[in-house]
Short mmCIF file of C-alpha atoms in Angstrom, two decimals:
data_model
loop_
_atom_site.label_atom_id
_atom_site.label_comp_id
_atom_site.label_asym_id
_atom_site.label_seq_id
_atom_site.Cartn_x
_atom_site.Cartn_y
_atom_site.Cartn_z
CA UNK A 1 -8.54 19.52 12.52
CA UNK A 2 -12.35 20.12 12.55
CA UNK A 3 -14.22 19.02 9.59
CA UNK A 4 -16.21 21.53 8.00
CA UNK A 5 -19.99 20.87 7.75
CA UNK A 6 -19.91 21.33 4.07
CA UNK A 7 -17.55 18.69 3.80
CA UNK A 8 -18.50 14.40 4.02
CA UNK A 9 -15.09 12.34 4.86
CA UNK A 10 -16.03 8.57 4.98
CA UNK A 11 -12.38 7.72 6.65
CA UNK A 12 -12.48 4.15 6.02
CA UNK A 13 -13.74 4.30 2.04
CA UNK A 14 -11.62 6.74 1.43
CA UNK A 15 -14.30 8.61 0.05
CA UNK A 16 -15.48 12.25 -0.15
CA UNK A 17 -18.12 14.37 -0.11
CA UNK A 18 -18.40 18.21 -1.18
CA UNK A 19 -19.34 20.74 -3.53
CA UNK A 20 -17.39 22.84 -5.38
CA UNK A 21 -20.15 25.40 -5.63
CA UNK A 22 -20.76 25.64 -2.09
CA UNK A 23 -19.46 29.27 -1.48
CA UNK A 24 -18.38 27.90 2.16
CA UNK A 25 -16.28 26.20 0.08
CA UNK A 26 -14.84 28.11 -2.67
CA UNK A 27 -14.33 31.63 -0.69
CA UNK A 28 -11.98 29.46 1.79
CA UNK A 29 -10.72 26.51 -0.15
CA UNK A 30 -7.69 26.16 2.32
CA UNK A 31 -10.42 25.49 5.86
CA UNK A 32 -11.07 22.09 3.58
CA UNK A 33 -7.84 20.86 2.30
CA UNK A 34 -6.40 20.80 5.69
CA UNK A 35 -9.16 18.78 7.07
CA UNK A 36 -8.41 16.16 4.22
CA UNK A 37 -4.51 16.28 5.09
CA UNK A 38 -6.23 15.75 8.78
CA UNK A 39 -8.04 12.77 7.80
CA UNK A 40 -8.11 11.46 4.19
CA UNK A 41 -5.33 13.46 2.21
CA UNK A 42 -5.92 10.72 -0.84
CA UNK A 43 -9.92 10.18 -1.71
CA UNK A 44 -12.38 9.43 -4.01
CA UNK A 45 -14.33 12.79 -4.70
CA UNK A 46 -17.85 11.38 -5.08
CA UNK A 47 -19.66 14.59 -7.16
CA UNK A 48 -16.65 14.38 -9.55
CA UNK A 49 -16.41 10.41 -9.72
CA UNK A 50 -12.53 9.69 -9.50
CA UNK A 51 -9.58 9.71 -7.48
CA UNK A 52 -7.48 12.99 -6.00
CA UNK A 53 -4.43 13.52 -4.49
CA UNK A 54 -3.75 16.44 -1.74
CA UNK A 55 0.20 15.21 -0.48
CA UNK A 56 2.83 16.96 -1.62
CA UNK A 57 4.72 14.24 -2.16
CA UNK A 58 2.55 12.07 -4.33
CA UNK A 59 1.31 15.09 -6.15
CA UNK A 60 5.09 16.17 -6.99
CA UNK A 61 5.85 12.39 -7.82
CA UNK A 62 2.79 12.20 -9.93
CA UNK A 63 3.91 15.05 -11.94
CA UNK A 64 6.71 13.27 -13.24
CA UNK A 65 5.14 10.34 -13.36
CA UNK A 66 5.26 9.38 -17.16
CA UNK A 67 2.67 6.17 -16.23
CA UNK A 68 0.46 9.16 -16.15
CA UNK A 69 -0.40 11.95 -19.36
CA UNK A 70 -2.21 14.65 -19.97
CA UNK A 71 -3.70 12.84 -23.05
CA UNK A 72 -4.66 9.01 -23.58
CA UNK A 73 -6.47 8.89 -27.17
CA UNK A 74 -2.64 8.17 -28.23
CA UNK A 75 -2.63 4.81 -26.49
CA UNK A 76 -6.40 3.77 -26.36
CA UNK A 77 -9.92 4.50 -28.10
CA UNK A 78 -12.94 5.78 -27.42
CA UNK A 79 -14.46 2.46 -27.48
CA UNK A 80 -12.30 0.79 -25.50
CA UNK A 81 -12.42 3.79 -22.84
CA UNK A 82 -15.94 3.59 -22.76
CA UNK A 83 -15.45 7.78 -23.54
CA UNK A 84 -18.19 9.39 -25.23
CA UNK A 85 -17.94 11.31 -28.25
CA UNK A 86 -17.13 14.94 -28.33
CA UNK A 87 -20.31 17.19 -28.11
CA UNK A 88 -20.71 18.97 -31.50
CA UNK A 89 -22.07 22.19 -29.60
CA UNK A 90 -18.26 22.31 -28.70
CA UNK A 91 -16.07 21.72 -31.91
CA UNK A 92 -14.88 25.19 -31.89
CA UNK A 93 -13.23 24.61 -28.73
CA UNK A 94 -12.22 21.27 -29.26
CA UNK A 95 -10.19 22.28 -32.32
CA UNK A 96 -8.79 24.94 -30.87
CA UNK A 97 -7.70 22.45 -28.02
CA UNK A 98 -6.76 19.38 -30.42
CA UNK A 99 -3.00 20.94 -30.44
CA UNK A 100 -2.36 22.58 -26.59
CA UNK A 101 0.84 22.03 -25.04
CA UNK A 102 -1.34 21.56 -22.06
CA UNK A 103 -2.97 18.73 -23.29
CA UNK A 104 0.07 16.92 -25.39
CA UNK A 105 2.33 14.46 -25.27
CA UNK A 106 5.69 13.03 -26.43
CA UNK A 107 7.37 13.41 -28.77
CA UNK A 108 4.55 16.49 -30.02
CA UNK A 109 4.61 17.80 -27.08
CA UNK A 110 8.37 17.94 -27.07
CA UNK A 111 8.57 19.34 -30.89
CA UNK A 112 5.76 22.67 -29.26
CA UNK A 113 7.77 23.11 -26.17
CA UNK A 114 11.02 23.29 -28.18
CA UNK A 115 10.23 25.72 -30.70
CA UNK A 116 8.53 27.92 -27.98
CA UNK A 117 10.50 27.40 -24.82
CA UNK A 118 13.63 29.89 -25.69
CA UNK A 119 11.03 32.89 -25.37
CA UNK A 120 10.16 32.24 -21.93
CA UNK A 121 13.63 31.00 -20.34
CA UNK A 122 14.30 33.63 -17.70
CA UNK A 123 17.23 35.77 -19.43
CA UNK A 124 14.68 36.59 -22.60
CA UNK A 125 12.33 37.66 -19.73
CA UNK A 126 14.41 39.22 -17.78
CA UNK A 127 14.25 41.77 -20.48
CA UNK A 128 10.60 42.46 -20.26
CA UNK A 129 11.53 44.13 -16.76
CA UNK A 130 11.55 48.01 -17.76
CA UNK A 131 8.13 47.34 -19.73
CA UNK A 132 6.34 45.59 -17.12
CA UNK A 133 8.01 49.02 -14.31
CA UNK A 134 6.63 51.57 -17.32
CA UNK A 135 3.28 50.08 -17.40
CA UNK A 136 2.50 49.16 -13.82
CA UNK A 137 3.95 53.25 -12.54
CA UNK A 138 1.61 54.12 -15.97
CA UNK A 139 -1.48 52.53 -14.55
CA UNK A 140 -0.88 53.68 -10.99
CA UNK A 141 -0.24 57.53 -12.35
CA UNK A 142 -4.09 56.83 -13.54
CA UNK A 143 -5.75 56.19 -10.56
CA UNK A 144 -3.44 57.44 -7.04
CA UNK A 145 -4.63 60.92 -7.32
CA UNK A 146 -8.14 59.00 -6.57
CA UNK A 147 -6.99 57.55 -3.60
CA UNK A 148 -9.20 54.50 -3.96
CA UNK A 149 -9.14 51.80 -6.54
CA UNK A 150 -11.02 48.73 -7.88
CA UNK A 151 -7.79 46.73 -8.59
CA UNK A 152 -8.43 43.88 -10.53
CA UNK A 153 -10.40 46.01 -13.25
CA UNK A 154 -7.28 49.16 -13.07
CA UNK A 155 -4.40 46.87 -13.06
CA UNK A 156 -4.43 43.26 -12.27
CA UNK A 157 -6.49 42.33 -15.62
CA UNK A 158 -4.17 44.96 -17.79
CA UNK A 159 -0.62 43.59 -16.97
CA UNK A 160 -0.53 40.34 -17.96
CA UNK A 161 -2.64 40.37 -20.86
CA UNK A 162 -0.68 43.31 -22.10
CA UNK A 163 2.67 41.53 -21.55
CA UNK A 164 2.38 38.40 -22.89
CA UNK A 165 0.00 39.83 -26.17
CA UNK A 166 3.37 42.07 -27.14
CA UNK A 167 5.66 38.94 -26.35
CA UNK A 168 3.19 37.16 -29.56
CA UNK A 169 3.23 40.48 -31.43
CA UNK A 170 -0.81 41.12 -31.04
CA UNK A 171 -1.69 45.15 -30.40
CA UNK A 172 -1.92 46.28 -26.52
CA UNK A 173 -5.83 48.12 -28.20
CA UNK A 174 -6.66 43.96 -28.22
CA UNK A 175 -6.30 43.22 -24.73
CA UNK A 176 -10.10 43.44 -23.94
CA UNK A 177 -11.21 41.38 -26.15
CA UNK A 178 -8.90 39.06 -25.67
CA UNK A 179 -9.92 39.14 -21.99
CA UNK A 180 -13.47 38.35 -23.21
CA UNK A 181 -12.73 35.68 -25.26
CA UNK A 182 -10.44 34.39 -22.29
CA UNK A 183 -13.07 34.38 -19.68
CA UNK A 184 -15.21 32.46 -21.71
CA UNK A 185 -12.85 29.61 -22.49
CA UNK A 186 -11.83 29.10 -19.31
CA UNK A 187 -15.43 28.53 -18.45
CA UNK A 188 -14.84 25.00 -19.56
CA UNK A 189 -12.81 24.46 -17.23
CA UNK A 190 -14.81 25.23 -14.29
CA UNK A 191 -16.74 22.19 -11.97
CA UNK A 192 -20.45 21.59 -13.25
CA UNK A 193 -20.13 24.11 -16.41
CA UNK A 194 -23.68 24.65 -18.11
CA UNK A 195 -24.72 24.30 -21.55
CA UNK A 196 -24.46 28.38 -21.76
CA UNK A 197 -20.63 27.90 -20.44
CA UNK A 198 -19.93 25.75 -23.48
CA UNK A 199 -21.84 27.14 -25.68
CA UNK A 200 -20.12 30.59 -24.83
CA UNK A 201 -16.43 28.96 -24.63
CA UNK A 202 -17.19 27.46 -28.76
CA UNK A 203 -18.00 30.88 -29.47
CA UNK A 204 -15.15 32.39 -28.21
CA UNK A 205 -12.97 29.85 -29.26
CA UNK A 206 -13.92 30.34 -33.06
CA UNK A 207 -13.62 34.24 -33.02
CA UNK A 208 -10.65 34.01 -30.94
CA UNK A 209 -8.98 31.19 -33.43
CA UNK A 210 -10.32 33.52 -36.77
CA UNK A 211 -7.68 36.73 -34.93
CA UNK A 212 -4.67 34.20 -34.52
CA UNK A 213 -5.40 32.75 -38.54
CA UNK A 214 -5.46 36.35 -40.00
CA UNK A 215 -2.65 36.98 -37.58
CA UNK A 216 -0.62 34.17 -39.36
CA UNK A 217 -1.37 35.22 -42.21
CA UNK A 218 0.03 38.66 -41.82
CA UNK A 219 3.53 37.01 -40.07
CA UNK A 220 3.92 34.96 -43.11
CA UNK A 221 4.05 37.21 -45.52
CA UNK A 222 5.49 40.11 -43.38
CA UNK A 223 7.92 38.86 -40.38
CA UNK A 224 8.22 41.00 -37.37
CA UNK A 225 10.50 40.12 -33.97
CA UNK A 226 7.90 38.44 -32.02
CA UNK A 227 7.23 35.04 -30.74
CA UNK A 228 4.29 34.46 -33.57
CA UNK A 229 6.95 34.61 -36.05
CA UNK A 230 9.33 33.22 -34.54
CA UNK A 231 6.89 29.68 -34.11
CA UNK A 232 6.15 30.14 -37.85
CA UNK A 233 9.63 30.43 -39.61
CA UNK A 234 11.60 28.10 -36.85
CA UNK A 235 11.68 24.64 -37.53
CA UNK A 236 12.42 21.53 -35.55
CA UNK A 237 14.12 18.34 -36.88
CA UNK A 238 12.67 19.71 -40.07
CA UNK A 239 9.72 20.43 -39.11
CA UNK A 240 7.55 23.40 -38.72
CA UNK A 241 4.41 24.26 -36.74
CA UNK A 242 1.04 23.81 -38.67
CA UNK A 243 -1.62 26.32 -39.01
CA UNK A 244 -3.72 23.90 -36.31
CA UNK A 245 -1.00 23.65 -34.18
CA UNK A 246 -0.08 27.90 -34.27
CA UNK A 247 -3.78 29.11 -33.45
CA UNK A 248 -4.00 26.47 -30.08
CA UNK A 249 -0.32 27.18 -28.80
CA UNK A 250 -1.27 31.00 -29.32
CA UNK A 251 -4.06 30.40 -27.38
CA UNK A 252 -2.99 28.69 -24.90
CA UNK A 253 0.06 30.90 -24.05
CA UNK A 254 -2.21 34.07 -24.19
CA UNK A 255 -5.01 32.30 -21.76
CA UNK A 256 -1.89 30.73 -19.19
CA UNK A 257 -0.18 33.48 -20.02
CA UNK A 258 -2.62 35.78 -18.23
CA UNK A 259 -5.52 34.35 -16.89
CA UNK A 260 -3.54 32.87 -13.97
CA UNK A 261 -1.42 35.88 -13.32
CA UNK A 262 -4.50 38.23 -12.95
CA UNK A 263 -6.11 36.41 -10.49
CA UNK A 264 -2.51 35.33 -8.18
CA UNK A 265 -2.14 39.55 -8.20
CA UNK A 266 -5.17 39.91 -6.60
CA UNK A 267 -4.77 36.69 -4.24
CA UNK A 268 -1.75 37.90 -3.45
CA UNK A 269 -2.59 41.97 -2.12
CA UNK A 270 -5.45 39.99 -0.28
CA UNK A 271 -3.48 38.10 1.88
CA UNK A 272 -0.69 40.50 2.41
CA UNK A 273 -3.06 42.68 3.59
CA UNK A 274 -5.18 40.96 5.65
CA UNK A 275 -2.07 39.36 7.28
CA UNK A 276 -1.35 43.23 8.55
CA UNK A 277 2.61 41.95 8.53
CA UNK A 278 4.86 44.99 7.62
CA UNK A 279 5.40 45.47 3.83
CA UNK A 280 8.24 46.92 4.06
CA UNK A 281 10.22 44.13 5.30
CA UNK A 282 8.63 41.79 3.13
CA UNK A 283 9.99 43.98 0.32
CA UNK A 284 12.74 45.25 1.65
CA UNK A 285 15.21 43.54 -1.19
CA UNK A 286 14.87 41.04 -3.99
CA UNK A 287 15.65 38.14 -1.93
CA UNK A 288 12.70 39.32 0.63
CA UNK A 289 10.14 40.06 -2.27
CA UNK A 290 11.21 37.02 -4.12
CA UNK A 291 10.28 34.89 -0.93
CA UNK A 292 6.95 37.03 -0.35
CA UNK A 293 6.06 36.55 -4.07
CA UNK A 294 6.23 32.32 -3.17
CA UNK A 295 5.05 32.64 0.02
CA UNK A 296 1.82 34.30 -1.81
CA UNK A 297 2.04 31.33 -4.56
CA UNK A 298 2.05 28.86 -1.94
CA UNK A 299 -0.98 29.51 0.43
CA UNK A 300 -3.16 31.20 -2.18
CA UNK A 301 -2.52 29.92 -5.64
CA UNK A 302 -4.69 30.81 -8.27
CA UNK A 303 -5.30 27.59 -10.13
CA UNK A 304 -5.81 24.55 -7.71
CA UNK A 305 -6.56 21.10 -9.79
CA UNK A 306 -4.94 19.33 -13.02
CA UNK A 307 -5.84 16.10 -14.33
CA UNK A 308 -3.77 13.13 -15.28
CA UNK A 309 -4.70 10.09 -17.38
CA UNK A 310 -3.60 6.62 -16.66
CA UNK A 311 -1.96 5.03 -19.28
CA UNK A 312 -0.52 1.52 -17.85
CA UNK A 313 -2.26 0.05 -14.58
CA UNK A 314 -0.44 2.32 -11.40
CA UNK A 315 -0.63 2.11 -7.73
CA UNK A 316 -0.17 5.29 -5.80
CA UNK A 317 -0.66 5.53 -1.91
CA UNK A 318 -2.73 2.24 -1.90
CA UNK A 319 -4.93 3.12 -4.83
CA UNK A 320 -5.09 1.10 -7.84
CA UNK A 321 -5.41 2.74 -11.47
CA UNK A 322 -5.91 1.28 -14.99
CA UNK A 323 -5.50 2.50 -17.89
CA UNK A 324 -7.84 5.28 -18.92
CA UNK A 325 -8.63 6.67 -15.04
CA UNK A 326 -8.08 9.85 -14.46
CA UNK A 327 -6.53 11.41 -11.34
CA UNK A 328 -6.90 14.57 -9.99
CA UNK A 329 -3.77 16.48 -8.01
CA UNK A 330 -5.14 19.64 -5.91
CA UNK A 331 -1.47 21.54 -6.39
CA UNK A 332 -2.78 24.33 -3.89
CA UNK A 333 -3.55 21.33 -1.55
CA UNK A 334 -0.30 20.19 -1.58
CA UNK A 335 1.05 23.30 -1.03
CA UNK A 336 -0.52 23.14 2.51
CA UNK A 337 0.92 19.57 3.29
CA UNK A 338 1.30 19.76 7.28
CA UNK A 339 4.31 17.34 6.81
CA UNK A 340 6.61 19.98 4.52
CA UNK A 341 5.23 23.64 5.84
CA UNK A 342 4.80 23.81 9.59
CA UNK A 343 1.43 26.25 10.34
CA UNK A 344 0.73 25.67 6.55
CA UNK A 345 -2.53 28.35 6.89
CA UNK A 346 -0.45 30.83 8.21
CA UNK A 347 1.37 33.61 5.46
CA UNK A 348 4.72 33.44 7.00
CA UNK A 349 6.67 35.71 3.85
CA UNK A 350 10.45 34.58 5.51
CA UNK A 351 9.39 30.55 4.34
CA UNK A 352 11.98 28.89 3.00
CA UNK A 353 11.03 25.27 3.01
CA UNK A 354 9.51 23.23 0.01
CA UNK A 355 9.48 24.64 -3.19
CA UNK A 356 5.35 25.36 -3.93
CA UNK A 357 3.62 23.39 -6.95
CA UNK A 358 1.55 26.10 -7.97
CA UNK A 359 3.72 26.15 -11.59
CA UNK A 360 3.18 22.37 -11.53
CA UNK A 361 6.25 20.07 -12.31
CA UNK A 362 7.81 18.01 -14.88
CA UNK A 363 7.33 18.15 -18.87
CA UNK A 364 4.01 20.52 -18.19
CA UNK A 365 5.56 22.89 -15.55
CA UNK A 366 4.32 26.13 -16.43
CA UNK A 367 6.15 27.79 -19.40
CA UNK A 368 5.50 30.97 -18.50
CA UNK A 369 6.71 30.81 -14.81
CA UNK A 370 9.68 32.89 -15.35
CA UNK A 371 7.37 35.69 -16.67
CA UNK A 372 4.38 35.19 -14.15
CA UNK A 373 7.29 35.58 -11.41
CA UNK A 374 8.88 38.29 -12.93
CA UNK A 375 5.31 40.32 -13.31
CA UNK A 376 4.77 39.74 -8.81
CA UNK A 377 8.14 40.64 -8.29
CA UNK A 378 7.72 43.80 -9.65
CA UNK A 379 4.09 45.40 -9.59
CA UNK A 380 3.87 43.82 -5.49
CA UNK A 381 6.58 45.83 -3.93
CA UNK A 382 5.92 48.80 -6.84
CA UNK A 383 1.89 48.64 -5.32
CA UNK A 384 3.01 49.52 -1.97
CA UNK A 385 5.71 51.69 -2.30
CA UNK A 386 3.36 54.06 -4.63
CA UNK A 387 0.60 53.68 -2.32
CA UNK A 388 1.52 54.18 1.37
CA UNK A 389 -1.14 53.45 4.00
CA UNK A 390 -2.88 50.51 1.25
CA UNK A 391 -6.10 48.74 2.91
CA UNK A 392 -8.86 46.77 1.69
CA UNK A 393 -11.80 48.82 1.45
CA UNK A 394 -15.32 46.14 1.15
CA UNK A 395 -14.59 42.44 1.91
CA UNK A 396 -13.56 40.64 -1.26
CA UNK A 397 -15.57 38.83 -3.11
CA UNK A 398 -14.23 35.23 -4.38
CA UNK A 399 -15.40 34.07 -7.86
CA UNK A 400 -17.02 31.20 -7.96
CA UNK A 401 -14.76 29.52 -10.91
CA UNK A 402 -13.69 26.60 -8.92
CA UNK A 403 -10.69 24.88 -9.61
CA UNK A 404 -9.14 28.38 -10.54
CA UNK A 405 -9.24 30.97 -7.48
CA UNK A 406 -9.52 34.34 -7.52
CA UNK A 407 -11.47 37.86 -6.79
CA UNK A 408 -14.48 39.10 -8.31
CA UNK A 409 -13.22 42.66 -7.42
CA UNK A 410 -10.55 44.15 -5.14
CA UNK A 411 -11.35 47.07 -4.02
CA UNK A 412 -8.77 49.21 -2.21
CA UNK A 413 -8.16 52.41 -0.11
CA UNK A 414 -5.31 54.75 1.14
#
C-alpha cells in the first residue's frame, strides 16, 4: 500500500506523522488508514501527542475494556495528572458537559443510561417509522418538481433533528436553532479548535442549556408523553435526575442524536452514487437495504475517533499505558481492517462479514443506534425510489471538521 505524501510513518518508532487539516487528508480519510493497516496500524500520532489504535480487533477489545474510561478525575487529580485547569473562557460548555453519558462512568453512568435507555430500545423506535415516511415523502414533495436539490440543507439536516427534538418533546419550529447551537458545540470537538471555536461552543452551550432549564421547568409543573418528562418524574434506586444532570443528557442526545445522522445521510448518497452499483438491488427488500445501510456505515462513517483514559497501567499490542494516558481508537479505521473485510475500500452493499464499529461498543455504544438505523433504512431506499435517474451534480465538498466526516453540501440532479 503506497504511503501518501501527506502522511510520515517512522515503521520502527511506531510513530506518525500527519495533519488533520491537510484537505489531502480529510476529503479521503480512508487513502491513509489503509496505509497505516499497511505499515503501522498501532502509532504514536506526533501532532496530537498520544497513542491510536486502527485494528479492529484491539479497537473492539478496547471498547470493553473497563482498564480504560471515558473519564479519570474519579480515580486521580489534576495534580497528580499533571492536567491543567479548565479554561474559564469555556465554563459554559464544561457545565453543560460535567454530566454527559458520553463522558461518564459507573455506577452514574449506569443510573443516566437506565432511566433513558427504554426510549431508544428498538420496539419504542420502531414506532417512529410512519413519522420519519411522512416527513422524508413531505420534504421530497418540496423540492422534486425542481428536479435538482442541495441535499444536506432540504433534507439531511431536517430529519434527524426533527426526530429526535419530538422524541424530548421540544417544537419541530426549534430545529434551526438547535442546529446552530449544535454546530457550534461540536466545534470543540474538532483537531486544533481556535479560541473563536471555544469561545463560540460556551456561547452556545449557555443559550442552548437556558432552552432545556425553562424546558424543565415547564415538564415539571405540566407533564406531557415525552422523553423530557419521562427523565424528570422516573426514578432509579430512588433516585431522580438533577437539574445538572437533565440539561447535559438533553444535550447530548439532541447533538448524537442528530449531528451524526446528518452527516452519515449525506456520506452515504455519496458513495452509493459514485459506486454507480444498481439501487435497486441494493434496496430491493429490508434485508438488502439493511445490509446497504451498514455497508454505508462501514466504509464511510461519519464520526471517526473516541478517546479513552487509562485508569490502571495496560498493555495493548506492545504498548505500555499508565494511568492517566489517553488512547485514541479511529472506529472508521477499524472498519477498514484488511484482516476482517477483504477489498476494505471497495462499497460492496451484499457484505456480510464483521459487524462495523461506527456505533462504538460496550457501556458507550451509541444509544441512539436503533433510531440512527431506523432513519437510513427508510429515507435511502425512499430517496431513490422518489427520484429516478439521481446523480451528483458538482463534486462534493468534505468539511473540514476532522474527526467527524461529512459534506459541506450535496448537491444533486435527476
Amino acid at each position: 500500500m503506497t504511503i501518501p505524501p501527506y502522511l510520515t510513518i517512522d515503521k520502527g518508532l511506531r510513530h506518525v506523522s500527519l495533519d488533520a487539516r491537510d484537505p489531502a487528508f480529510y476529503n479521503d480519510p480512508n487513502r491513509a488508514y489503509a496505509a497505516l493497516h499497511a505499515h503501522c496500524p498501532t502509532f504514536y500520532w506526533e501532532e496530537q501527542r498520544q497513542w491510536f489504535l486502527t485494528g479492529y480487533d484491539h479497537v473492539n477489545a478496547l471498547l470493553r475494556d473497563r482498564r480504560f474510561g471515558r473519564q479519570i478525575l474519579h480515580v486521580a487529580t489534576r495534580e497528580e495528572l499533571g492536567m491543567p485547569e479548565p479554561h474559564p473562557h469555556t465554563r459554559h460548555f464544561d457545565a453543560a458537559e460535567a454530566h454527559s453519558l458520553l463522558e461518564l462512568e459507573p455506577p452514574d453512568h449506569t443510573r443516566l443510561r437506565t432511566l433513558v435507555n427504554r426510549a431508544f430500545v428498538s420496539r419504542h423506535v420502531e414506532k417512529m417509522k410512519p413519522e420519519i415516511e411522512e416527513l422524508a415523502n413531505r420534504l421530497i414533495d418540496g423540492f422534486e418538481a425542481d428536479r435538482k436539490v442541495e441535499l444536506l440543507s432540504s433534507f439531511a439536516d431536517i430529519i434527524p433533528v426533527t426526530m429526535i427534538a419530538r422524541m424530548i418533546g421540544i417544537p419541530d419550529e426549534m430545529g434551526p436553532q438547535l442546529l446552530r447551537w449544535s454546530h457550534d458545540y461540536v466545534g470543540m470537538y474538532m483537531f486544533k479548535r481556535s479560541r473563536v471555536d471555544e469561545e463560540a461552543a460556551d456561547r452556545s452551550a449557555k443559550e442552548f442549556s437556558d432552552y432545556v432549564r425553562g424546558m424543565i421547568a415547564e415538564r415539571r409543573s405540566s407533564p406531557r408523553d415525552d422523553l423530557l418528562s419521562h427523565m424528570i418524574h422516573t426514578e432509579h434506586k430512588g433516585q431522580y435526575l438533577t437539574e445538572d444532570e437533565l440539561i447535559s443528557t438533553t444535550i447530548v442526545l439532541l447533538n448524537a442524536g442528530h449531528e451524526a445522522t446528518v452527516h452519515q445521510i449525506g456520506n452515504s448518497v455519496r458513495i452509493i452514487l459514485e459506486s454507480g452499483l444498481d439501487t435497486g438491488a441494493m434496496f430491493g427488500d429490508e434485508q438488502a437495504t439493511a445490509r446497504t445501510v451498514e455497508e454505508t456505515l462501514r466504509i464511510c462513517a461519519p464520526v471517526h475517533i473516541f478517546d479513552r483514559y487509562c485508569l490502571e497501567p495496560a498493555e495493548i499490542d506492545g504498548v505500555a499505558f499508565k494511568r492517566g494516558d489517553k488512547v485514541g481508537m479511529i472506529l472508521a479505521a477499524a472498519n477498514l481492517d484488511p484482516s476482517k473485510y477483504p477489498n476494505p475500500l471497495t462499497f460492496k452493499p451484499e457484505r456480510n462479514e464483521a459487524p462495523n464499529l461506527s456505533f462504538g461498543a460496550g457501556i458507550h455504544f451509541c444509544i441512539g443506534a436503533p433510531l440512527a438505523r431506523l432513519e437510513l433504512n427508510i429515507v435511502l431506499p425512499l430517496l431513490f425510489r422518489r427520484l429516478p435517474g439521481l446523480k451528483i451534480a458538482r463534486t462534493p465538498a468534505v468539511k473540514d471538521v476532522y474527526h467527524f466526516h461529512g459534506l459541506e453540501r450535496l448537491d444533486l440532479a435527476w
